[in-house]
Amino acid sequence: MLSKQMQDALNEQVKIEAQSSQVYLAMASWAEIQPGIDNITSFFYKHSDEERMHMMKLIHFINDRGGFAVVPSLEQPTLTYPSLKHAFSELLAHEVYVSESINKLVDIALKEKDYATHNFLQWYVAEQIEEEALARTMNDKLEMIGDEKSGLYLFDRDILNVTVANNTQV
Ligand code: OFO
């Protein structure tokens, strides 16, 4: 059985994962109307779907452990970006924020000796390590590319491999 504090903290994470899904959905919609970045667009849509899956995992866990998962209301995310670089830098900042939030949950679980929740959260800890690393790599690549159109073409082509690699892991 979840404590009230643990349940509230997990419900806060439900909101964060749902909000993440909205943020990446908005990035996808913005990317879709930019010319020539179809694979980057797919990457954002897929990322949005993954965040929804993260939210669903939490909802099921909270309810399975005798709590009540609260479906949250959400804020409107940023709708447009001045450049792709801005979007990916926002993506990295967002992932760092999510990682910090997961760490706080782990902290609460340990303090409460709630080992079941602690065990459940390890999946999120590992996921955040992967997502942060991926976001950093993409930001580094975009930094190298600068304003070069041919570089952006390759970036869009290569992101397809990242998406495929992730698929096999999920
Ligand atoms: Fe939910 O994995 Fe990133 O944010």
mmCIF file of C-alpha atoms and ligand atoms in Angstrom:
data_model
loop_
_atom_site.group_PDB
_atom_site.id
_atom_site.type_symbol
_atom_site.label_atom_id
_atom_site.label_comp_id
_atom_site.label_asym_id
_atom_site.label_seq_id
_atom_site.Cartn_x
_atom_site.Cartn_y
_atom_site.Cartn_z
ATOM 1 C CA MET A 1 0.000 0.000 0.000
ATOM 2 C CA LEU A 2 1.279 3.431 -0.937
ATOM 3 C CA SER A 3 1.633 6.124 1.700
ATOM 4 C CA LYS A 4 -0.232 9.366 1.077
ATOM 5 C CA GLN A 5 3.054 11.183 0.471
ATOM 6 C CA MET A 6 4.285 8.559 -2.003
ATOM 7 C CA GLN A 7 0.954 8.508 -3.812
ATOM 8 C CA ASP A 8 0.874 12.306 -4.143
ATOM 9 C CA ALA A 9 4.459 12.363 -5.413
ATOM 10 C CA LEU A 10 3.736 9.620 -7.974
ATOM 11 C CA ASN A 11 0.635 11.503 -9.103
ATOM 12 C CA GLU A 12 2.782 14.587 -9.582
ATOM 13 C CA GLN A 13 4.985 12.452 -11.832
ATOM 14 C CA VAL A 14 1.910 11.339 -13.787
ATOM 15 C CA LYS A 15 1.371 15.009 -14.572
ATOM 16 C CA ILE A 16 5.015 15.543 -15.521
ATOM 17 C CA GLU A 17 5.004 12.589 -17.936
ATOM 18 C CA ALA A 18 1.701 13.761 -19.450
ATOM 19 C CA GLN A 19 3.088 17.272 -19.795
ATOM 20 C CA SER A 20 6.251 15.835 -21.426
ATOM 21 C CA SER A 21 4.063 14.070 -23.953
ATOM 22 C CA GLN A 22 2.338 17.391 -24.745
ATOM 23 C CA VAL A 23 5.650 19.255 -25.046
ATOM 24 C CA TYR A 24 7.000 16.745 -27.582
ATOM 25 C CA LEU A 25 3.682 16.573 -29.406
ATOM 26 C CA ALA A 26 3.844 20.342 -29.900
ATOM 27 C CA MET A 27 7.448 20.024 -31.124
ATOM 28 C CA ALA A 28 6.292 17.354 -33.591
ATOM 29 C CA SER A 29 3.484 19.496 -34.927
ATOM 30 C CA TRP A 30 5.845 22.458 -35.340
ATOM 31 C CA ALA A 31 8.488 20.256 -37.023
ATOM 32 C CA GLU A 32 5.908 18.799 -39.389
ATOM 33 C CA ILE A 33 5.342 22.170 -41.060
ATOM 34 C CA GLN A 34 9.088 22.843 -41.479
ATOM 35 C CA PRO A 35 10.486 21.765 -44.844
ATOM 36 C CA GLY A 36 12.647 18.655 -45.196
ATOM 37 C CA ILE A 37 12.727 17.290 -41.658
ATOM 38 C CA ASP A 38 10.277 14.419 -41.896
ATOM 39 C CA ASN A 39 12.312 11.992 -39.799
ATOM 40 C CA ILE A 40 12.873 14.545 -37.057
ATOM 41 C CA THR A 41 9.113 15.071 -37.060
ATOM 42 C CA SER A 42 8.576 11.316 -36.622
ATOM 43 C CA PHE A 43 11.130 11.300 -33.815
ATOM 44 C CA PHE A 44 9.163 13.949 -31.884
ATOM 45 C CA TYR A 45 5.846 12.150 -32.444
ATOM 46 C CA LYS A 46 7.359 8.896 -31.248
ATOM 47 C CA HIS A 47 8.911 10.599 -28.237
ATOM 48 C CA SER A 48 5.519 12.020 -27.359
ATOM 49 C CA ASP A 49 3.969 8.535 -27.538
ATOM 50 C CA GLU A 50 6.713 7.155 -25.303
ATOM 51 C CA GLU A 51 6.033 9.786 -22.652
ATOM 52 C CA ARG A 52 2.370 8.831 -22.683
ATOM 53 C CA MET A 53 3.441 5.216 -22.139
ATOM 54 C CA HIS A 54 5.539 6.372 -19.147
ATOM 55 C CA MET A 55 2.459 8.089 -17.746
ATOM 56 C CA MET A 56 0.341 4.959 -18.268
ATOM 57 C CA LYS A 57 2.878 2.780 -16.426
ATOM 58 C CA LEU A 58 2.636 5.119 -13.441
ATOM 59 C CA ILE A 59 -1.160 5.186 -13.507
ATOM 60 C CA HIS A 60 -1.340 1.382 -13.453
ATOM 61 C CA PHE A 61 1.273 1.132 -10.704
ATOM 62 C CA ILE A 62 -0.481 3.624 -8.422
ATOM 63 C CA ASN A 63 -3.852 1.897 -8.855
ATOM 64 C CA ASP A 64 -2.385 -1.612 -8.516
ATOM 65 C CA ARG A 65 -0.832 -0.630 -5.188
ATOM 66 C CA GLY A 66 -4.092 0.474 -3.633
ATOM 67 C CA GLY A 67 -3.827 4.140 -4.516
ATOM 68 C CA PHE A 68 -5.775 6.308 -6.930
ATOM 69 C CA ALA A 69 -4.094 7.701 -10.033
ATOM 70 C CA VAL A 70 -5.320 11.191 -10.803
ATOM 71 C CA VAL A 71 -5.573 12.204 -14.456
ATOM 72 C CA PRO A 72 -4.211 15.760 -14.471
ATOM 73 C CA SER A 73 -5.075 18.915 -16.328
ATOM 74 C CA LEU A 74 -2.210 20.195 -18.449
ATOM 75 C CA GLU A 75 -0.699 23.496 -19.488
ATOM 76 C CA GLN A 76 -0.368 24.465 -23.128
ATOM 77 C CA PRO A 77 3.213 23.753 -24.198
ATOM 78 C CA THR A 78 5.436 26.027 -26.299
ATOM 79 C CA LEU A 79 3.973 25.877 -29.792
ATOM 80 C CA THR A 80 6.736 27.221 -32.018
ATOM 81 C CA TYR A 81 10.532 27.427 -31.936
ATOM 82 C CA PRO A 82 12.924 29.882 -33.596
ATOM 83 C CA SER A 83 15.054 26.951 -34.798
ATOM 84 C CA LEU A 84 15.578 23.225 -34.527
ATOM 85 C CA LYS A 85 18.488 23.918 -32.244
ATOM 86 C CA HIS A 86 16.171 25.703 -29.825
ATOM 87 C CA ALA A 87 13.740 22.791 -29.885
ATOM 88 C CA PHE A 88 16.434 20.213 -29.107
ATOM 89 C CA SER A 89 17.975 22.363 -26.431
ATOM 90 C CA GLU A 90 14.518 22.616 -24.825
ATOM 91 C CA LEU A 91 14.181 18.836 -25.123
ATOM 92 C CA LEU A 92 17.439 18.323 -23.219
ATOM 93 C CA ALA A 93 16.475 20.839 -20.521
ATOM 94 C CA HIS A 94 13.136 19.085 -20.142
ATOM 95 C CA GLU A 95 14.744 15.654 -19.774
ATOM 96 C CA VAL A 96 17.136 16.971 -17.106
ATOM 97 C CA TYR A 97 14.135 18.366 -15.221
ATOM 98 C CA VAL A 98 12.335 15.003 -15.463
ATOM 99 C CA SER A 99 15.423 13.153 -14.207
ATOM 100 C CA GLU A 100 15.571 15.420 -11.158
ATOM 101 C CA SER A 101 11.938 14.738 -10.486
ATOM 102 C CA ILE A 102 12.480 10.950 -10.718
ATOM 103 C CA ASN A 103 15.422 11.252 -8.316
ATOM 104 C CA LYS A 104 13.168 12.992 -5.792
ATOM 105 C CA LEU A 105 10.707 10.101 -6.033
ATOM 106 C CA VAL A 106 13.495 7.587 -5.421
ATOM 107 C CA ASP A 107 14.514 9.621 -2.401
ATOM 108 C CA ILE A 108 10.999 9.500 -0.924
ATOM 109 C CA ALA A 109 10.726 5.740 -1.594
ATOM 110 C CA LEU A 110 14.010 5.115 0.220
ATOM 111 C CA LYS A 111 13.102 7.312 3.176
ATOM 112 C CA GLU A 112 9.799 5.460 3.524
ATOM 113 C CA LYS A 113 11.468 2.054 3.003
ATOM 114 C CA ASP A 114 8.966 1.506 0.192
ATOM 115 C CA TYR A 115 11.099 -0.997 -1.700
ATOM 116 C CA ALA A 116 8.381 -1.973 -4.172
ATOM 117 C CA THR A 117 8.125 1.625 -5.395
ATOM 118 C CA HIS A 118 11.890 1.957 -5.302
ATOM 119 C CA ASN A 119 12.187 -1.118 -7.513
ATOM 120 C CA PHE A 120 9.494 0.175 -9.884
ATOM 121 C CA LEU A 121 11.283 3.519 -10.223
ATOM 122 C CA GLN A 122 14.555 1.934 -11.343
ATOM 123 C CA TRP A 123 13.067 1.536 -14.832
ATOM 124 C CA TYR A 124 12.563 5.326 -14.963
ATOM 125 C CA VAL A 125 16.072 5.983 -13.656
ATOM 126 C CA ALA A 126 17.556 3.873 -16.480
ATOM 127 C CA GLU A 127 15.234 5.434 -19.051
ATOM 128 C CA GLN A 128 16.256 8.964 -18.059
ATOM 129 C CA ILE A 129 19.965 8.113 -18.362
ATOM 130 C CA GLU A 130 19.298 6.949 -21.927
ATOM 131 C CA GLU A 131 17.102 9.882 -22.880
ATOM 132 C CA GLU A 132 19.448 12.494 -21.464
ATOM 133 C CA ALA A 133 22.421 10.935 -23.275
ATOM 134 C CA LEU A 134 20.474 10.865 -26.528
ATOM 135 C CA ALA A 135 19.374 14.489 -26.148
ATOM 136 C CA ARG A 136 22.985 15.555 -25.424
ATOM 137 C CA THR A 137 24.269 13.745 -28.519
ATOM 138 C CA MET A 138 21.675 15.464 -30.674
ATOM 139 C CA ASN A 139 22.485 18.880 -29.257
ATOM 140 C CA ASP A 140 26.209 18.281 -29.877
ATOM 141 C CA LYS A 141 25.500 17.264 -33.469
ATOM 142 C CA LEU A 142 23.335 20.309 -34.129
ATOM 143 C CA GLU A 143 26.038 22.501 -32.635
ATOM 144 C CA MET A 144 28.560 21.034 -35.091
ATOM 145 C CA ILE A 145 26.199 21.387 -38.058
ATOM 146 C CA GLY A 146 25.509 25.081 -37.456
ATOM 147 C CA ASP A 147 23.629 26.534 -40.426
ATOM 148 C CA GLU A 148 24.831 23.978 -42.958
ATOM 149 C CA LYS A 149 21.931 22.571 -44.971
ATOM 150 C CA SER A 150 23.792 19.395 -45.950
ATOM 151 C CA GLY A 151 24.498 18.703 -42.264
ATOM 152 C CA LEU A 152 20.830 19.059 -41.443
ATOM 153 C CA TYR A 153 19.994 16.645 -44.247
ATOM 154 C CA LEU A 154 22.287 14.032 -42.673
ATOM 155 C CA PHE A 155 20.953 14.773 -39.186
ATOM 156 C CA ASP A 156 17.424 14.125 -40.423
ATOM 157 C CA ARG A 157 18.524 10.933 -42.152
ATOM 158 C CA ASP A 158 20.462 9.639 -39.110
ATOM 159 C CA ILE A 159 17.738 10.314 -36.570
ATOM 160 C CA LEU A 160 15.845 7.486 -38.231
ATOM 161 C CA ASN A 161 18.476 5.052 -36.905
ATOM 162 C CA VAL A 162 18.117 6.467 -33.409
ATOM 163 C CA THR A 163 14.379 5.933 -33.602
ATOM 164 C CA VAL A 164 14.803 2.371 -34.895
ATOM 165 C CA ALA A 165 17.422 1.534 -32.240
ATOM 166 C CA ASN A 166 15.097 2.789 -29.519
ATOM 167 C CA ASN A 167 12.240 0.727 -30.922
ATOM 168 C CA THR A 168 14.138 -2.495 -30.489
ATOM 169 C CA GLN A 169 14.823 -1.663 -26.855
ATOM 170 C CA VAL A 170 11.259 -0.804 -25.837
HETATM 171 FE FE1 OFO B 1 9.421 10.033 -19.409
HETATM 172 O O1 OFO B 1 11.028 9.849 -20.152
HETATM 173 FE FE2 OFO B 1 11.799 11.427 -20.730
HETATM 174 O O2 OFO B 1 10.905 12.624 -19.916
#
